[in-house]
Coordinates of C-alpha atoms and ligand atoms in Angstrom, one line a residue:
X125 CA -15.4 96.3 144.0
X126 CA -12.4 98.4 143.5
X127 CA -9.6 97.3 141.2
X128 CA -7.3 96.2 143.5
X129 CA -9.8 94.4 146.1
X130 CA -10.3 90.8 146.0
X131 CA -11.4 88.3 148.9
X132 CA -8.9 87.6 151.4
X133 CA -7.3 84.5 152.0
X134 CA -10.5 83.6 154.5
X135 CA -12.4 80.4 153.1
X136 CA -14.5 81.6 150.6
X137 CA -18.4 81.7 150.9
X138 CA -19.8 78.6 150.6
X139 CA -21.7 78.8 147.2
X140 CA -22.1 75.1 146.0
X141 CA -25.8 74.3 145.3
X142 CA -28.0 73.7 148.9
X143 CA -31.6 72.4 149.1
X144 CA -34.0 74.9 150.4
X145 CA -37.3 73.7 151.5
X146 CA -39.8 73.7 148.2
X147 CA -36.6 74.5 145.8
X148 CA -34.2 71.8 145.6
X149 CA -30.9 72.4 144.4
X150 CA -31.4 76.4 144.4
X151 CA -28.2 78.4 145.0
X152 CA -28.9 80.0 148.6
X153 CA -27.0 83.5 148.9
X154 CA -26.9 84.5 152.2
X155 CA -25.1 88.0 152.9
X156 CA -23.4 86.8 156.5
X157 CA -21.8 84.0 154.7
X158 CA -19.8 87.2 152.7
X159 CA -16.6 88.8 154.9
X160 CA -17.3 92.1 155.7
X161 CA -16.4 94.9 153.4
X162 CA -13.8 96.3 155.2
X163 CA -12.1 92.9 155.6
X164 CA -12.1 92.3 152.0
X165 CA -8.4 92.8 151.2
X166 CA -6.3 91.5 148.1
X167 CA -4.2 88.8 148.1
X168 CA -0.8 89.0 146.1
X169 CA 0.1 87.6 143.8
X170 CA -3.3 87.0 142.4
X171 CA -4.2 83.5 141.1
X172 CA -3.4 83.3 137.5
X173 CA -7.4 83.2 136.5
X174 CA -7.9 86.4 138.3
X175 CA -5.4 88.2 136.2
X176 CA -6.2 90.6 133.7
X177 CA -4.9 93.5 132.1
X178 CA -7.0 95.7 134.8
X179 CA -5.9 93.3 137.3
X180 CA -2.0 92.6 137.4
X181 CA -0.5 90.0 139.4
X182 CA 0.7 92.5 142.1
X183 CA -1.1 96.3 142.2
X184 CA -1.1 97.9 139.1
X185 CA 0.6 101.6 139.0
X186 CA -2.1 104.1 137.9
X187 CA -2.2 107.9 137.1
X188 CA -4.2 108.8 140.4
X189 CA -1.5 107.5 142.4
X190 CA -0.5 111.4 143.4
X191 CA 3.6 111.8 143.5
X192 CA 3.9 108.3 141.5
X193 CA 6.0 108.5 138.4
X194 CA 2.7 107.2 136.4
X195 CA 1.2 110.6 137.7
X196 CA 4.2 112.6 136.8
X197 CA 4.2 110.9 133.1
X198 CA 0.3 110.9 132.5
X199 CA -0.2 114.4 134.1
X200 CA 3.0 116.2 133.0
X201 CA 5.5 114.2 130.8
X202 CA 2.7 113.1 128.1
X203 CA 1.1 116.4 127.7
X204 CA 4.3 118.1 127.3
X205 CA 5.5 115.4 125.0
X206 CA 2.2 116.2 122.8
X207 CA 2.9 119.8 122.8
X208 CA 6.7 119.5 121.8
X209 CA 4.9 117.0 118.8
X210 CA 2.3 119.8 118.0
X211 CA 5.3 122.0 117.7
X212 CA 7.2 119.5 115.1
X213 CA 4.1 119.6 113.0
X214 CA 3.9 123.4 112.8
X215 CA 7.4 122.9 111.7
X216 CA 6.3 121.1 109.0
X217 CA 3.1 123.1 108.1
X218 CA 5.1 126.1 107.6
X219 CA 7.5 124.3 104.8
X220 CA 4.4 122.9 103.1
X221 CA 2.7 124.7 100.0
X222 CA 0.2 122.6 98.6
X223 CA -3.2 123.7 99.8
X224 CA -5.0 119.7 100.3
X225 CA -1.7 118.9 102.1
X226 CA -1.8 121.9 104.1
X227 CA -5.5 121.8 104.9
X228 CA -5.0 117.7 105.8
X229 CA -2.2 118.7 108.2
X230 CA -4.3 121.3 110.0
X231 CA -6.3 118.7 110.8
X232 CA -4.2 116.4 112.1
X233 CA -2.9 118.9 114.2
X234 CA -6.7 119.5 115.5
X235 CA -7.2 116.0 116.3
X236 CA -3.8 116.0 118.6
X237 CA -5.3 119.3 120.2
X238 CA -8.1 116.9 120.9
X239 CA -6.0 114.5 122.3
X240 CA -4.1 116.7 124.6
X241 CA -7.5 118.2 125.9
X242 CA -8.7 114.3 126.5
X243 CA -5.2 113.8 128.3
X244 CA -5.5 116.7 130.5
X245 CA -9.1 116.1 131.3
X246 CA -8.9 112.5 132.0
X247 CA -11.2 111.7 129.5
X248 CA -12.8 108.0 129.0
X249 CA -10.8 105.4 127.1
X250 CA -13.0 105.6 123.7
X251 CA -12.4 102.6 121.1
X252 CA -9.7 103.4 118.5
X253 CA -10.8 104.5 115.0
X254 CA -10.9 101.8 112.3
X255 CA -8.3 103.5 110.4
X256 CA -7.0 100.3 108.6
X257 CA -4.2 99.4 110.9
X258 CA -4.0 95.9 111.7
X259 CA -3.9 96.1 115.5
X260 CA -7.4 98.1 115.8
X261 CA -9.0 94.6 116.9
X262 CA -6.5 94.5 119.4
X263 CA -7.0 97.4 120.9
X264 CA -10.5 97.7 120.8
X265 CA -10.9 93.8 122.5
X266 CA -9.0 94.8 125.1
X267 CA -11.1 98.1 125.8
X268 CA -14.2 96.5 125.5
X269 CA -13.2 93.7 128.0
X270 CA -11.3 95.2 130.6
X271 CA -11.5 99.3 130.4
X272 CA -15.4 100.0 130.1
X273 CA -15.8 103.4 131.3
X274 CA -12.0 103.7 132.2
X275 CA -10.0 106.9 131.8
X276 CA -6.5 108.0 131.4
X277 CA -5.7 108.2 134.9
X278 CA -7.4 105.4 136.4
X279 CA -6.7 102.9 133.9
X280 CA -3.1 101.1 134.5
X281 CA -0.5 103.3 133.8
X282 CA 0.7 100.9 130.9
X283 CA -2.4 100.4 128.9
X284 CA -3.1 104.5 129.6
X285 CA 0.5 105.4 128.3
X286 CA 0.5 103.1 125.2
X287 CA -3.2 103.5 124.4
X288 CA -2.2 107.6 123.9
X289 CA 0.7 106.7 121.5
X290 CA -2.4 105.0 119.8
X291 CA -4.2 107.7 120.0
X292 CA -1.5 109.9 118.3
X293 CA -0.9 107.6 115.6
X294 CA -4.4 107.7 114.9
X295 CA -4.7 111.8 114.3
X296 CA -2.5 111.1 111.1
X297 CA -3.6 107.5 110.2
X298 CA -7.2 108.7 109.1
X299 CA -5.8 111.5 107.4
X300 CA -5.2 111.3 103.2
X301 CA -1.3 112.9 102.9
X302 CA -0.3 112.5 106.3
X303 CA -1.0 108.8 106.9
X304 CA 3.0 107.9 107.6
X305 CA 4.1 111.1 109.5
X306 CA 6.1 110.5 112.3
X307 CA 6.2 113.3 114.4
X308 CA 9.2 112.4 116.7
X309 CA 11.3 111.6 113.5
X310 CA 13.2 114.9 113.7
X311 CA 14.2 114.7 117.4
X312 CA 15.6 110.8 117.3
X313 CA 17.6 111.9 113.9
X314 CA 18.7 114.9 115.8
X315 CA 19.9 113.1 118.9
X316 CA 22.0 110.7 117.1
X317 CA 23.4 113.6 115.4
X318 CA 24.4 114.9 118.8
X319 CA 26.0 111.7 119.6
X320 CA 29.1 111.9 117.6
X321 CA 31.9 111.1 120.1
X322 CA 30.2 107.8 121.4
X323 CA 29.5 107.0 117.5
X324 CA 33.1 107.2 116.4
X325 CA 34.4 105.7 119.5
X326 CA 32.6 102.5 118.3
X327 CA 33.0 103.2 114.9
X328 CA 36.6 102.9 115.1
X329 CA 37.2 100.2 117.1
X330 CA 34.7 97.5 115.8
X331 CA 35.5 98.6 112.2
X332 CA 38.0 95.7 111.7
X333 CA 36.1 92.2 112.0
X334 CA 36.6 90.5 115.1
X335 CA 39.7 88.1 114.7
X336 CA 41.9 86.5 117.0
X337 CA 45.7 87.4 117.2
X338 CA 47.9 84.7 115.7
X339 CA 49.1 81.8 118.1
X340 CA 46.6 82.1 120.6
X341 CA 45.3 78.7 122.3
X342 CA 41.8 77.9 121.8
X343 CA 41.1 78.6 125.9
X344 CA 42.9 82.1 125.1
X345 CA 40.7 82.6 122.2
X346 CA 37.6 81.5 124.4
X347 CA 38.5 83.8 127.0
X348 CA 38.7 87.1 124.3
X349 CA 35.4 86.1 122.8
X350 CA 34.0 86.4 126.5
X351 CA 35.6 89.5 127.6
X352 CA 34.4 91.2 124.3
X353 CA 30.9 89.6 124.9
X354 CA 30.9 90.9 128.6
X355 CA 32.0 94.5 127.5
X356 CA 29.7 95.3 124.3
X357 CA 26.5 93.5 126.5
X358 CA 27.2 96.6 128.7
X359 CA 27.7 99.0 125.2
X360 CA 24.3 97.4 124.4
X361 CA 22.5 97.5 127.9
X362 CA 23.8 101.2 128.7
X363 CA 22.6 102.1 125.2
X364 CA 19.4 102.1 126.5
X365 CA 19.8 105.2 128.9
X366 CA 19.4 107.4 125.7
X367 CA 15.5 108.0 125.8
X368 CA 14.6 110.7 124.2
X369 CA 11.1 110.7 126.4
X370 CA 13.2 111.1 129.4
X371 CA 15.9 113.6 128.2
X372 CA 13.6 116.3 126.7
X373 CA 15.7 118.9 128.7
X374 CA 19.5 117.5 128.7
X375 CA 22.2 119.1 127.6
X376 CA 24.8 117.8 124.9
X377 CA 27.3 117.3 127.8
X378 CA 25.1 115.2 129.9
X379 CA 24.3 113.0 126.8
X380 CA 27.7 112.5 125.9
X381 CA 28.5 111.8 129.7
X382 CA 25.4 108.8 129.3
X383 CA 26.8 107.7 126.4
X384 CA 30.8 107.3 127.0
X385 CA 31.5 103.7 126.3
X386 CA 35.1 103.2 127.2
X387 CA 36.7 99.8 129.0
X388 CA 37.2 101.7 132.2
X389 CA 33.4 103.0 132.3
X390 CA 32.1 100.0 131.9
X391 CA 33.7 98.1 134.7
X392 CA 32.7 100.8 137.2
X393 CA 29.0 100.6 135.6
X394 CA 29.1 96.9 136.2
X395 CA 28.4 97.4 139.8
X396 CA 25.1 99.3 138.9
X397 CA 23.7 96.2 137.3
X398 CA 21.6 95.5 140.3
X399 CA 20.4 91.8 138.8
X400 CA 23.1 90.6 136.7
X401 CA 22.9 87.7 134.8
X402 CA 25.6 87.9 132.3
X403 CA 27.7 85.5 133.2
X404 CA 24.6 83.0 132.7
X405 CA 23.7 84.8 129.4
X406 CA 27.5 84.2 128.0
X407 CA 26.7 80.3 128.8
X408 CA 23.9 80.3 127.0
X409 CA 25.1 82.7 123.6
X410 CA 28.4 80.6 123.7
X411 CA 26.5 77.3 123.8
X412 CA 24.7 78.7 120.4
X413 CA 27.6 77.9 117.8
X414 CA 27.4 74.0 119.1
X415 CA 23.9 73.6 119.5
X416 CA 21.3 74.4 116.9
X417 CA 22.9 77.2 115.0
X418 CA 22.1 80.4 116.8
X419 CA 19.3 82.7 116.1
X420 CA 19.0 85.6 118.5
X421 CA 16.1 88.1 118.3
X422 CA 16.0 91.4 119.5
X423 CA 13.0 93.3 120.6
X424 CA 14.4 96.6 119.9
X425 CA 13.9 99.6 121.8
X426 CA 15.2 103.1 120.7
X427 CA 16.4 104.4 117.2
X428 CA 19.5 106.5 117.0
X429 CA 22.3 105.8 119.5
X430 CA 20.6 102.9 121.1
X431 CA 19.7 101.1 117.7
X432 CA 23.5 101.6 116.6
X433 CA 24.6 99.9 119.9
X434 CA 22.6 97.0 119.5
X435 CA 23.5 96.7 116.0
X436 CA 27.8 97.0 117.0
X437 CA 26.3 94.2 119.5
X438 CA 24.9 92.1 116.6
X439 CA 27.5 92.7 114.3
X440 CA 30.0 91.1 116.9
X441 CA 27.4 87.9 117.3
X442 CA 27.6 87.0 113.5
X443 CA 31.6 87.8 113.1
X444 CA 32.1 85.7 116.2
X445 CA 30.2 82.6 114.7
X446 CA 28.2 82.8 117.8
X447 CA 24.9 83.5 115.8
X448 CA 24.3 82.6 112.2
X449 CA 21.1 85.3 112.2
X450 CA 20.0 88.0 114.0
X451 CA 16.1 89.0 113.9
X452 CA 15.1 92.8 114.6
X453 CA 11.9 93.3 115.9
X454 CA 11.0 97.3 115.7
X455 CA 7.5 99.1 115.6
X456 CA 5.1 99.5 112.7
X457 CA 4.2 103.5 113.9
X458 CA 5.7 106.3 116.2
X459 CA 6.0 105.1 119.4
X460 CA 6.8 106.3 123.1
X461 CA 8.8 108.5 121.2
X462 CA 12.2 107.1 120.4
X463 CA 11.3 103.8 119.4
X464 CA 12.7 102.1 116.3
X465 CA 10.5 102.4 112.9
X466 CA 11.6 100.6 109.8
X467 CA 12.4 104.3 108.6
X468 CA 14.2 104.8 111.8
X469 CA 16.2 101.7 110.7
X470 CA 16.6 102.9 107.0
X471 CA 17.7 106.2 108.1
X472 CA 20.2 105.0 110.3
X473 CA 22.0 102.5 108.0
X474 CA 21.5 105.1 104.9
X475 CA 22.9 107.8 107.1
X476 CA 26.0 105.8 108.1
X477 CA 26.9 105.3 104.1
X478 CA 25.6 108.4 102.7
X479 CA 25.2 110.7 105.3
X480 CA 26.7 114.0 106.2
X481 CA 25.7 114.3 109.8
X482 CA 29.2 114.6 111.3
X483 CA 30.8 117.4 109.1
X484 CA 33.5 118.2 112.1
X485 CA 34.7 114.5 112.4
X486 CA 38.3 113.1 110.4
X487 CA 38.0 111.5 106.8
X488 CA 39.3 108.1 108.5
X489 CA 36.3 108.6 111.1
X490 CA 33.9 109.4 108.3
X491 CA 35.0 106.3 106.7
X492 CA 34.8 104.0 109.5
X493 CA 31.3 104.8 110.0
X494 CA 30.6 104.3 105.8
X495 CA 32.1 100.9 106.0
X496 CA 30.3 100.0 109.0
X497 CA 27.4 100.7 107.8
X498 CA 28.2 98.9 104.4
X499 CA 28.9 95.7 106.2
X500 CA 25.6 96.0 108.2
X501 CA 23.5 96.4 104.7
X502 CA 25.6 93.2 103.5
X503 CA 24.4 91.5 106.2
X504 CA 20.3 92.4 105.4
X505 CA 21.2 91.3 102.0
X506 CA 22.5 88.0 102.9
X507 CA 19.6 87.3 105.2
X508 CA 21.8 87.3 108.4
X509 CA 20.1 90.3 109.9
X510 CA 16.5 90.6 109.3
X511 CA 13.9 93.1 110.2
X512 CA 10.2 92.2 111.4
X513 CA 7.5 94.7 112.7
X514 CA 4.7 92.5 114.0
X515 CA 1.7 94.4 115.1
X516 CA 1.4 93.2 118.6
X517 CA 4.3 95.1 119.9
X518 CA 2.4 98.2 119.6
X519 CA -0.6 97.2 121.5
X520 CA -1.5 97.7 124.9
X521 CA -1.2 94.1 126.0
X522 CA 1.6 93.1 128.2
X523 CA 3.7 90.2 127.2
X524 CA 1.8 87.8 130.1
X525 CA -0.9 88.0 126.9
X526 CA 1.6 87.5 124.1
X527 CA 0.7 83.8 124.1
X528 CA -2.7 84.4 123.9
X529 CA -3.2 87.3 122.1
X530 CA -0.3 86.8 119.2
X531 CA 0.2 83.1 119.2
X532 CA 1.5 83.6 115.7
X533 CA 4.3 86.0 117.3
X534 CA 4.8 83.6 120.3
X535 CA 5.5 80.7 117.8
X536 CA 7.7 82.4 115.8
X537 CA 10.1 83.3 118.8
X538 CA 9.9 79.9 120.3
X539 CA 12.0 79.2 117.5
X540 CA 14.9 81.6 118.3
X541 CA 17.7 80.5 120.6
X542 CA 17.7 83.5 122.8
X543 CA 15.1 86.6 122.2
X544 CA 16.5 90.1 124.2
X545 CA 14.1 92.4 124.8
X546 CA 15.6 95.7 125.3
X547 CA 14.7 99.0 127.2
X548 CA 12.4 100.1 130.3
X549 CA 8.9 99.5 128.2
X550 CA 9.8 96.1 127.3
X551 CA 10.8 95.2 130.5
X552 CA 7.4 97.0 132.3
X553 CA 5.6 94.8 129.9
X554 CA 7.3 91.9 130.6
X555 CA 6.8 92.2 134.1
X556 CA 2.9 93.0 133.7
X557 CA 4.4 96.6 135.3
X558 CA 2.7 96.2 138.7
X559 CA 4.2 96.5 142.2
X560 CA 6.0 92.9 142.4
X561 CA 8.7 92.7 145.1
X562 CA 12.1 93.3 143.6
X563 CA 13.3 89.9 145.2
X564 CA 10.7 88.3 142.7
X565 CA 12.7 85.9 141.0
X566 CA 12.6 87.0 137.0
X567 CA 10.8 84.0 135.8
X568 CA 8.1 84.4 138.1
X569 CA 7.7 87.9 137.2
X570 CA 7.4 87.3 133.4
X571 CA 4.5 84.6 133.9
X572 CA 3.9 82.5 130.8
X573 CA 6.9 83.9 129.1
X574 CA 8.8 81.5 130.9
X575 CA 6.4 79.0 131.8
X576 CA 4.4 78.3 128.5
X577 CA 5.6 75.4 126.9
X578 CA 8.0 76.7 124.1
X579 CA 9.0 79.6 125.8
X580 CA 12.1 80.6 124.5
X581 CA 15.3 81.8 126.7
X582 CA 14.3 85.6 127.3
X583 CA 16.8 88.3 128.5
X584 CA 15.8 91.5 129.7
X585 CA 18.8 94.6 129.1
X586 CA 17.2 97.7 130.3
X587 CA 18.1 100.8 132.6
X588 CA 15.8 101.4 135.1
X589 CA 13.9 104.2 134.2
X590 CA 10.3 103.6 135.9
X591 CA 8.6 101.8 139.0
X592 CA 9.0 98.0 138.6
X593 CA 12.1 96.6 139.7
X594 CA 12.7 92.9 140.0
X595 CA 15.2 90.3 139.8
X596 CA 17.5 91.8 142.6
X597 CA 17.7 88.1 144.6
X598 CA 17.1 87.4 147.7
X599 CA 18.4 90.7 149.2
X600 CA 16.5 92.8 146.8
X601 CA 13.6 94.0 148.8
X602 CA 16.5 95.3 151.9
X603 CA 18.6 96.7 148.6
X604 CA 15.5 98.5 147.5
X605 CA 14.4 99.9 150.5
X606 CA 18.0 101.3 151.2
X607 CA 18.2 102.8 147.5
X608 CA 14.8 104.0 148.0
X609 CA 15.9 106.1 151.5
X610 CA 19.2 107.3 149.9
X611 CA 18.7 107.8 146.7
X612 CA 15.3 108.7 146.1
X613 CA 14.7 108.6 142.2
X614 CA 16.8 105.8 141.7
X615 CA 14.5 104.0 140.0
X616 CA 14.0 106.9 137.1
X617 CA 17.3 108.0 136.6
X618 CA 18.6 105.4 134.2
X619 CA 21.7 105.3 136.3
X620 CA 20.9 101.6 137.7
X621 CA 20.1 98.6 135.3
X622 CA 19.3 95.0 135.2
X623 CA 20.3 92.2 132.9
X624 CA 18.1 89.3 133.7
X625 CA 17.9 85.6 131.6
X626 CA 14.9 83.3 132.0
X627 CA 15.8 79.7 130.9
X628 CA 12.1 79.4 129.1
X629 CA 11.1 76.1 128.1
X630 CA 12.8 75.8 124.7
X631 CA 12.6 73.0 122.5
X632 CA 9.0 72.2 124.1
X633 CA 6.3 72.1 121.8
X634 CA 4.0 75.2 121.7
X635 CA 0.5 74.6 122.9
X636 CA -2.3 77.1 122.6
X637 CA -5.9 76.8 124.3
Ligands
F6P957 O1 7.0 107.2 130.3 C1 7.7 106.5 131.1 C2 8.5 105.1 130.0 O2 7.3 104.4 129.5 C3 9.1 104.3 130.4 O3 9.1 102.7 130.5 C4 10.3 105.1 130.2 O4 10.7 106.0 131.5 C5 10.4 105.6 129.1 O5 9.0 105.9 128.8 C6 10.5 104.7 128.1 O6 11.9 104.4 128.0 P1 12.4 102.9 127.6 O7 12.7 104.2 125.8 O8 13.9 102.5 127.6 O9 11.5 101.9 126.8
MG958 MG1 11.4 103.4 124.0

């Protein structure tokens, strides 16, 4: 049976034991009991027991859907990204002098070439080589259980795309000298260095710790905090539109336009937040101070400018006393081009304090960036900010499987007061990356991340850069149809966004089967 095909809503074929002459209690299977092959239709959403990584609750996006973004990504964008990554390795190779290291790097490049051929020829997905990474077993279990015989184009797009980044990792992780090499590092640093205008706009504005003007009443103070929270939520949200995997050909001017952070601009951009739970989010965050002591988790997306915006937001949460601790979750190795690794995290903080990335700016501007960086490093020392990197974040599983495949991580997140998932890929993983109707409620779309006992409050802050769109409210399907007609490409432009909140089931005892 094809992946998207299960019997329709008609009564299931009787299959309870029946008595046959001379053969008591044997199953009798009559083909006439089965619905005709052409009547077999999938009913969506699938029932929970028939959902698995190859059969999401609603139809999966797959690379072989010609004219889809999945097709464009698997067929064109990923080979281009890989080609650029090979160029990066050539640059490194040309600067290397030790023979042993040169030979080792050439072998990494040969593996990358092979991966590119596999990708372009739609090769079957083979198991990941045991390279000592913590996620090998998770990858190979998922391939064996759900993707035997599948290839780059007919496996669900999310899995196939993630698998490509895992295979890229393998090109280096089996080497002697280049285990930790990041083919995207140059690009990530470069984009931050080219984001000067927005970087200094934020650093000069937020360098002084947040405090209230003298003589303000409690109500005024609360309102000032609320306004600041709303503004910084948008700064954090739109920071996600600068994603390197999509900005391959953008000019500096275009990047600047995407990053303008001013108040007026934010008022205008709020109307592009198509599913907007920001008011509820404020109620939750405002409650943290008095309730449980405020631990907020960020499941990070991109390095450089987006990470910088996340940190500005997290800084405000700490200074205002809304949160006592912020835990940041990054990737263990280079992922989807621009995602944050520990090296990117360290690079950002150290470049802010010691770097010379912006030779043309004034001393005062440089000083604001340096002081901001020092404050953030201090938070780390004091344990107010904690950086973590669980292996599950770099697997092909969606977050519907977080509870079952990474129970330790689920338990850990269940202790948080609010888990903010940044960006498009995290949103795809939360929602199983499938064609759910845009009116689908966020709680339904994220399955066990909302419904499992002990599920934390979850917020997805994402600029829309791929097909899955949910949480647009009862009129969402009509709105999506209208946008589709008027602005084809609205789902990948990064112009629109969602900020969606699920209340989860915090405080309940987490249970595992
Ligand atoms: O290649 C497509 C994709 O996986 C989409 O999720 C998105 O366009 C991009 O890559 C990643 O975006 P983000 O960095 O926001 O997760
Ligand atoms: Mg990313």
